[in-house]
CSV table of C-alpha atoms in Angstrom, one decimal:
chain,number,residue,atom,x,y,z
A,440,MET,CA,-4.4,49.7,-28.0
A,441,VAL,CA,-2.9,52.8,-29.6
A,442,THR,CA,-2.1,53.1,-33.3
A,443,ALA,CA,1.2,54.9,-33.8
A,444,LYS,CA,2.5,56.5,-37.0
A,445,ALA,CA,6.0,55.3,-37.7
A,446,ARG,CA,8.8,54.9,-40.2
A,447,ALA,CA,9.8,51.3,-40.9
A,448,ILE,CA,12.5,49.6,-43.1
A,449,ASP,CA,11.8,46.3,-44.8
A,450,GLY,CA,15.4,45.1,-45.5
A,451,PRO,CA,19.0,46.1,-45.6
A,452,ASP,CA,18.8,47.9,-48.9
A,453,LYS,CA,15.3,49.2,-48.6
A,454,PRO,CA,14.3,52.9,-47.9
A,455,PHE,CA,12.2,53.9,-44.9
A,456,ARG,CA,8.5,54.0,-45.5
A,457,ALA,CA,5.5,55.5,-43.6
A,458,THR,CA,3.5,53.0,-41.7
A,459,GLU,CA,1.3,52.4,-38.7
A,460,ILE,CA,2.1,50.1,-35.8
A,461,LYS,CA,0.0,49.0,-32.8
A,462,ARG,CA,1.2,49.7,-29.3
A,463,ARG,CA,-0.1,47.3,-26.6
A,464,ASP,CA,-2.8,48.1,-24.1
A,465,LEU,CA,-1.5,49.5,-20.8
A,466,ASP,CA,-0.6,46.8,-18.3
A,467,LEU,CA,-0.6,47.7,-14.5
A,468,HIS,CA,2.8,49.3,-14.5
A,469,ASP,CA,3.0,50.6,-18.1
A,470,VAL,CA,3.1,54.2,-19.2
A,471,LEU,CA,2.0,55.5,-22.7
A,472,ILE,CA,4.4,58.1,-24.0
A,473,GLU,CA,3.8,60.5,-26.8
A,474,ILE,CA,7.2,60.6,-28.5
A,475,LYS,CA,8.3,64.1,-29.4
A,476,TYR,CA,11.8,63.5,-30.6
A,477,ALA,CA,13.9,60.4,-31.5
A,478,GLY,CA,17.7,60.5,-32.0
A,479,ILE,CA,19.4,58.5,-34.8
A,480,CYS,CA,22.2,56.3,-33.5
A,481,HIS,CA,24.9,54.5,-35.5
A,482,SER,CA,23.4,51.3,-33.9
A,483,ASP,CA,20.2,52.0,-35.7
A,484,ILE,CA,22.1,51.9,-39.0
A,485,HIS,CA,24.0,48.7,-38.2
A,486,THR,CA,20.8,47.0,-37.2
A,487,ALA,CA,18.6,48.3,-40.0
A,488,HIS,CA,21.2,47.2,-42.5
A,489,GLY,CA,21.5,43.7,-41.0
A,490,GLU,CA,25.1,44.1,-40.1
A,491,TRP,CA,24.8,42.7,-36.6
A,492,GLY,CA,22.9,39.6,-37.5
A,493,PRO,CA,19.5,38.6,-38.8
A,494,VAL,CA,16.7,41.1,-38.4
A,495,ASN,CA,12.9,40.5,-38.2
A,496,TYR,CA,11.7,43.0,-40.7
A,497,PRO,CA,9.8,45.3,-41.0
A,498,LEU,CA,11.8,47.2,-38.4
A,499,VAL,CA,11.1,50.5,-36.6
A,500,PRO,CA,14.5,51.6,-35.1
A,501,GLY,CA,15.1,54.3,-32.5
A,502,HIS,CA,16.3,54.0,-28.9
A,503,GLU,CA,16.9,57.7,-28.1
A,504,ILE,CA,13.4,58.6,-27.1
A,505,ALA,CA,12.1,61.8,-25.5
A,506,GLY,CA,8.4,62.6,-24.9
A,507,ILE,CA,5.5,63.2,-22.6
A,508,VAL,CA,3.5,60.7,-20.6
A,509,ILE,CA,-0.1,60.8,-21.8
A,510,ALA,CA,-1.6,57.7,-19.9
A,511,VAL,CA,-0.5,55.4,-17.1
A,512,GLY,CA,-1.5,52.0,-15.9
A,513,SER,CA,-3.5,51.6,-12.7
A,514,ASP,CA,-0.5,50.7,-10.5
A,515,VAL,CA,2.0,53.2,-11.8
A,516,THR,CA,3.7,55.2,-9.0
A,517,LYS,CA,6.7,56.8,-10.6
A,518,TYR,CA,5.1,58.9,-13.3
A,519,LYS,CA,2.0,60.8,-14.0
A,520,VAL,CA,0.3,62.3,-17.1
A,521,GLY,CA,2.3,65.3,-18.3
A,522,ASP,CA,5.7,64.2,-17.1
A,523,ARG,CA,8.7,64.7,-19.4
A,524,VAL,CA,10.4,61.3,-19.8
A,525,GLY,CA,12.9,59.4,-21.8
A,526,VAL,CA,13.4,55.8,-23.0
A,527,GLY,CA,16.8,54.4,-24.0
A,528,CYS,CA,18.2,51.2,-25.4
A,529,MET,CA,16.2,48.7,-23.4
A,530,VAL,CA,12.6,48.4,-22.3
A,531,ASP,CA,12.8,45.5,-19.8
A,532,SER,CA,14.9,42.7,-18.3
A,533,CYS,CA,14.4,39.7,-16.0
A,534,ARG,CA,14.9,42.1,-12.9
A,535,GLU,CA,15.8,39.1,-10.8
A,536,CYS,CA,19.4,38.1,-11.7
A,537,GLU,CA,22.4,39.4,-9.8
A,538,ASN,CA,23.2,42.1,-12.4
A,539,CYS,CA,19.6,43.4,-12.5
A,540,GLN,CA,19.5,43.5,-8.7
A,541,LYS,CA,22.7,45.7,-8.8
A,542,GLY,CA,21.0,48.1,-11.2
A,543,GLU,CA,23.0,46.9,-14.2
A,544,GLU,CA,20.0,45.8,-16.3
A,545,GLN,CA,21.9,46.2,-19.5
A,546,TYR,CA,23.9,43.1,-18.4
A,547,CYS,CA,20.9,41.0,-17.5
A,548,VAL,CA,21.9,37.3,-17.4
A,549,GLU,CA,18.7,36.4,-19.3
A,550,GLY,CA,19.4,39.3,-21.8
A,551,ASN,CA,17.7,42.7,-21.6
A,552,ILE,CA,14.8,43.4,-24.0
A,553,PRO,CA,16.0,46.0,-26.5
A,554,THR,CA,13.8,48.9,-27.4
A,555,TYR,CA,13.7,47.6,-31.0
A,556,ALA,CA,14.7,44.4,-32.8
A,557,GLY,CA,13.8,42.3,-29.7
A,558,VAL,CA,10.9,40.3,-28.4
A,559,ASP,CA,9.0,41.5,-25.3
A,560,LYS,CA,7.6,39.4,-22.4
A,561,TYR,CA,4.3,39.2,-24.3
A,562,GLY,CA,6.1,37.5,-27.2
A,563,GLU,CA,5.7,40.5,-29.5
A,564,PRO,CA,8.5,42.1,-31.5
A,565,THR,CA,9.7,45.4,-30.1
A,566,GLN,CA,9.6,48.5,-32.3
A,567,GLY,CA,11.4,51.7,-31.5
A,568,GLY,CA,11.2,55.4,-31.4
A,569,TYR,CA,10.8,56.3,-35.0
A,570,SER,CA,7.2,56.5,-34.1
A,571,THR,CA,4.6,58.8,-32.4
A,572,HIS,CA,3.9,56.6,-29.4
A,573,ILE,CA,5.4,53.8,-27.3
A,574,VAL,CA,4.3,51.8,-24.2
A,575,VAL,CA,7.0,51.0,-21.7
A,576,THR,CA,7.0,49.6,-18.1
A,577,GLU,CA,7.6,52.5,-15.7
A,578,ASP,CA,10.8,50.9,-14.3
A,579,PHE,CA,12.5,51.4,-17.7
A,580,VAL,CA,11.5,55.1,-18.1
A,581,VAL,CA,13.6,58.0,-16.9
A,582,LYS,CA,12.7,61.5,-15.9
A,583,ILE,CA,14.1,64.3,-18.1
A,584,PRO,CA,15.1,67.3,-16.0
A,585,ASP,CA,13.1,70.5,-16.8
A,586,SER,CA,16.3,72.4,-17.8
A,587,ILE,CA,16.9,70.0,-20.7
A,588,GLU,CA,14.8,70.5,-23.9
A,589,LEU,CA,13.3,67.4,-25.2
A,590,ASP,CA,15.0,67.5,-28.6
A,591,VAL,CA,18.4,67.9,-27.0
A,592,ALA,CA,17.5,65.2,-24.4
A,593,ALA,CA,16.9,62.4,-26.9
A,594,PRO,CA,20.5,61.6,-27.8
A,595,LEU,CA,21.4,61.5,-24.1
A,596,LEU,CA,19.4,58.3,-23.8
A,597,CYS,CA,22.1,56.5,-25.8
A,598,ALA,CA,25.1,58.7,-26.7
A,599,GLY,CA,25.0,60.3,-23.2
A,600,ILE,CA,24.8,57.2,-21.1
A,601,THR,CA,27.1,55.1,-23.4
A,602,THR,CA,29.9,57.6,-22.7
A,603,TYR,CA,29.0,58.6,-19.1
A,604,SER,CA,29.0,55.0,-17.8
A,605,PRO,CA,32.6,54.0,-18.7
A,606,LEU,CA,33.9,57.5,-17.6
A,607,ASN,CA,32.1,57.0,-14.3
A,608,HIS,CA,33.1,53.3,-13.9
A,609,TRP,CA,36.8,53.9,-14.6
A,610,GLY,CA,37.0,57.0,-12.5
A,611,ALA,CA,37.5,59.9,-14.9
A,612,GLY,CA,38.2,63.0,-12.8
A,613,PRO,CA,40.8,65.4,-11.5
A,614,GLY,CA,44.3,64.2,-12.1
A,615,LYS,CA,43.3,61.7,-14.8
A,616,LYS,CA,44.3,62.0,-18.4
A,617,VAL,CA,41.5,60.9,-20.7
A,618,ALA,CA,41.6,60.5,-24.5
A,619,VAL,CA,38.5,60.3,-26.6
A,620,VAL,CA,38.9,58.6,-30.0
A,621,GLY,CA,36.6,60.2,-32.6
A,622,LEU,CA,34.5,63.4,-32.3
A,623,GLY,CA,31.2,62.2,-33.6
A,624,GLY,CA,27.8,61.5,-31.9
A,625,LEU,CA,29.4,59.6,-29.0
A,626,GLY,CA,32.7,61.4,-28.9
A,627,HIS,CA,31.4,64.9,-28.6
A,628,MET,CA,29.4,63.7,-25.5
A,629,ALA,CA,32.4,62.0,-24.0
A,630,VAL,CA,34.5,65.2,-24.3
A,631,GLN,CA,31.9,67.3,-22.5
A,632,ILE,CA,31.2,64.7,-19.7
A,633,ALA,CA,34.9,64.0,-19.1
A,634,HIS,CA,35.6,67.7,-18.9
A,635,ALA,CA,32.8,68.2,-16.4
A,636,MET,CA,34.1,65.4,-14.3
A,637,GLY,CA,37.4,67.3,-14.0
A,638,ALA,CA,39.7,65.2,-16.2
A,639,GLU,CA,42.3,66.5,-18.6
A,640,VAL,CA,40.8,65.6,-22.0
A,641,THR,CA,42.4,64.9,-25.3
A,642,VAL,CA,40.6,64.3,-28.6
A,643,LEU,CA,42.2,61.8,-31.0
A,644,SER,CA,40.6,62.4,-34.4
A,645,GLN,CA,41.6,61.4,-38.0
A,646,SER,CA,42.2,65.0,-38.9
A,647,LEU,CA,42.1,68.5,-37.3
A,648,LYS,CA,39.0,69.6,-39.1
A,649,LYS,CA,36.9,69.5,-36.0
A,650,LYS,CA,39.6,70.9,-33.7
A,651,GLU,CA,37.8,74.1,-33.0
A,652,ASP,CA,34.7,72.3,-32.0
A,653,GLY,CA,36.6,69.9,-29.8
A,654,LEU,CA,38.3,72.6,-27.8
A,655,ALA,CA,35.0,74.5,-27.5
A,656,LEU,CA,33.3,71.4,-26.1
A,657,GLY,CA,36.0,71.2,-23.4
A,658,ALA,CA,39.0,69.3,-24.8
A,659,ASP,CA,42.3,70.5,-23.5
A,660,HIS,CA,44.2,69.0,-26.5
A,661,TYR,CA,43.4,67.8,-30.0
A,662,TYR,CA,45.6,65.6,-32.2
A,663,ALA,CA,45.3,64.1,-35.7
A,664,THR,CA,45.7,60.3,-35.7
A,665,SER,CA,46.6,60.5,-39.4
A,666,ASP,CA,49.9,62.0,-38.3
A,667,PRO,CA,52.3,59.2,-37.2
A,668,GLU,CA,54.0,61.7,-34.9
A,669,THR,CA,50.9,61.8,-32.7
A,670,PHE,CA,51.5,58.2,-31.6
A,671,LYS,CA,55.1,58.8,-30.9
A,672,GLN,CA,54.4,62.0,-29.0
A,673,LEU,CA,51.6,60.6,-26.8
A,674,ALA,CA,53.1,57.2,-26.0
A,675,ASN,CA,52.4,56.1,-22.4
A,676,THR,CA,50.3,59.1,-21.7
A,677,PHE,CA,46.7,58.3,-20.8
A,678,ASP,CA,45.0,56.7,-17.9
A,679,LEU,CA,41.8,56.1,-19.9
A,680,ILE,CA,40.9,56.0,-23.6
A,681,ILE,CA,37.3,55.9,-24.7
A,682,ASN,CA,37.1,54.6,-28.3
A,683,THR,CA,33.8,55.8,-29.8
A,684,VAL,CA,34.3,55.0,-33.4
A,685,SER,CA,32.3,52.2,-35.1
A,686,ALA,CA,35.0,51.3,-37.6
A,687,LYS,CA,38.1,49.1,-37.4
A,688,ILE,CA,41.1,50.9,-35.8
A,689,ASN,CA,44.7,49.8,-35.1
A,690,LEU,CA,44.2,48.8,-31.5
A,691,ASN,CA,47.9,48.2,-30.9
A,692,ALA,CA,48.7,51.8,-31.8
A,693,TYR,CA,46.2,53.1,-29.3
A,694,LEU,CA,47.1,50.6,-26.5
A,695,ARG,CA,50.6,52.0,-26.6
A,696,LEU,CA,49.2,55.4,-25.7
A,697,LEU,CA,48.2,54.1,-22.3
A,698,ASN,CA,50.3,54.6,-19.2
A,699,LEU,CA,50.8,52.1,-16.4
A,700,ASP,CA,47.4,50.5,-15.5
A,701,GLY,CA,45.7,52.4,-18.2
A,702,THR,CA,42.5,51.1,-19.9
A,703,LEU,CA,41.2,51.4,-23.4
A,704,VAL,CA,37.4,51.0,-23.5
A,705,ASN,CA,35.5,50.3,-26.6
A,706,VAL,CA,32.0,51.8,-26.8
A,707,GLY,CA,31.8,51.9,-30.6
A,708,ALA,CA,30.8,48.6,-32.0
A,709,PRO,CA,32.3,47.9,-35.5
A,710,ALA,CA,30.7,45.1,-37.5
A,711,GLU,CA,34.1,43.4,-38.1
A,712,PRO,CA,36.4,41.8,-35.5
A,713,LEU,CA,39.4,43.7,-34.0
A,714,SER,CA,42.7,42.2,-33.2
A,715,LEU,CA,45.5,43.1,-30.9
A,716,ASN,CA,49.0,42.1,-29.8
A,717,VAL,CA,48.8,40.8,-26.2
A,718,GLY,CA,52.3,42.2,-25.6
A,719,ASN,CA,50.8,45.7,-25.6
A,720,LEU,CA,48.6,44.6,-22.6
A,721,ILE,CA,51.3,42.9,-20.7
A,722,ASN,CA,53.6,45.9,-21.0
A,723,ARG,CA,52.6,48.5,-18.4
A,724,ARG,CA,49.7,46.2,-17.2
A,725,ARG,CA,47.2,47.8,-19.6
A,726,SER,CA,43.6,46.7,-20.0
A,727,PHE,CA,41.3,46.5,-23.0
A,728,ALA,CA,37.6,46.6,-22.1
A,729,GLY,CA,34.1,47.2,-23.4
A,730,SER,CA,31.1,49.0,-22.0
A,731,LEU,CA,27.4,48.7,-22.9
A,732,ILE,CA,25.1,51.7,-22.2
A,733,GLY,CA,24.2,51.9,-18.5
A,734,GLY,CA,21.6,50.7,-16.1
A,735,ILE,CA,18.4,52.7,-15.5
A,736,ARG,CA,19.6,54.2,-12.2
A,737,GLU,CA,22.9,55.3,-13.8
A,738,THR,CA,21.0,56.7,-16.8
A,739,GLN,CA,18.9,58.9,-14.5
A,740,GLU,CA,22.2,59.9,-12.8
A,741,MET,CA,23.6,60.9,-16.1
A,742,LEU,CA,20.6,63.0,-17.0
A,743,ASP,CA,20.8,64.9,-13.7
A,744,PHE,CA,24.6,65.3,-14.2
A,745,CYS,CA,24.1,66.8,-17.6
A,746,ALA,CA,21.4,69.2,-16.3
A,747,GLU,CA,23.7,70.3,-13.4
A,748,HIS,CA,26.7,70.9,-15.7
A,749,ASN,CA,24.7,72.3,-18.7
A,750,ILE,CA,25.9,69.5,-21.0
A,751,ALA,CA,24.0,69.0,-24.2
A,752,PRO,CA,24.5,67.2,-27.5
A,753,LYS,CA,24.8,69.3,-30.7
A,754,ILE,CA,21.9,68.3,-32.8
A,755,GLU,CA,20.4,68.7,-36.2
A,756,VAL,CA,16.6,68.3,-36.2
A,757,ILE,CA,15.1,66.6,-39.2
A,758,SER,CA,11.8,65.4,-40.5
A,759,ALA,CA,10.8,61.8,-40.8
A,760,ASP,CA,11.1,62.0,-44.6
A,761,GLN,CA,14.9,62.7,-44.2
A,762,ILE,CA,15.9,59.5,-42.4
A,763,ASP,CA,17.4,57.8,-45.4
A,764,GLU,CA,19.4,60.9,-46.2
A,765,ALA,CA,20.5,61.2,-42.6
A,766,TYR,CA,21.8,57.6,-42.6
A,767,LYS,CA,23.9,58.4,-45.6
A,768,ARG,CA,25.3,61.5,-43.9
A,769,VAL,CA,26.1,59.6,-40.7
A,770,LEU,CA,28.1,57.1,-42.7
A,771,ALA,CA,29.9,60.0,-44.4
A,772,SER,CA,30.6,61.7,-41.0
A,773,ASP,CA,28.5,64.6,-42.2
A,774,VAL,CA,26.7,65.6,-39.1
A,775,LYS,CA,27.5,67.8,-36.1
A,776,TYR,CA,26.8,65.8,-34.1
A,777,ARG,CA,23.5,63.9,-33.8
A,778,PHE,CA,20.4,63.8,-36.0
A,779,VAL,CA,17.1,64.0,-34.1
A,780,ILE,CA,13.8,63.2,-35.7
A,781,ASP,CA,10.8,65.5,-35.0
A,782,THR,CA,8.1,62.9,-34.7
A,783,SER,CA,5.4,65.4,-35.4
A,784,THR,CA,6.4,64.9,-39.0
A,785,MET,CA,5.5,61.2,-39.0
């Protein structure tokens, strides 16, 4: 059993504190990872603040994990000591249901086991990547390509796959017009990935203050949603809209931007319910959908795609003592575009 240094939170209004947690002994197919970097996701904030339901505190968040394998179980075949690896939003599933068998473990019928705020198959609470070490079964670990630095790789394990999966599933590519709502941690990845897939990419952001960044990341167009003319000008335009914001938006206004058979996909998860007028779906046979991360196979595919196309998140590396400040800055949209914790500072 390994003792890991970590940062935990004890309640919705509590600050993070330094602590130590125990990681289980290696089972036959487990790998022990020395975590080098852990990204901060908006989901961490929602969960830490108890916005998505009851939380078993103390909680160690973090599901954007990049590190090095330092030990393996006796029957491990996929990884060896020294490998550069990542762990995303889940650490296990039933592996037997129809969805798991198709490589869609995130939709496990029994429910996947989240990297933190869950309960593992041993009956123990899962604790995440704001720590120095983690033990994970080899089937839920992915290989980080050599061309991607570990600090940059961390956000790909959530922000990367969360945007890659719907773009891949709904066929973003040449001849398709794709809009990305919000240019934050998720949005700035969606722009790069959609551009690399060959789609014509438009950013829909509240203001034009990030326009230069959006165009540099690969967007062809950039519009301010605070301007009512935007919704008139772009009516019936897009084949696919990826909504990355975790706040309430006017779904009806965005649905009317879709062309015939267009789809609006929500990947941001606001704490409050959203409502829509069904007439906006019936007209032009539009769809409103959601997408949850991606399976392990698709996550590896995404990493390889990003390596091939030189896609990388824009990050700000922080120390463990800056987590509380980072949370406040994320909520204020004051980060370009992802905080990553250097776990050597634990």
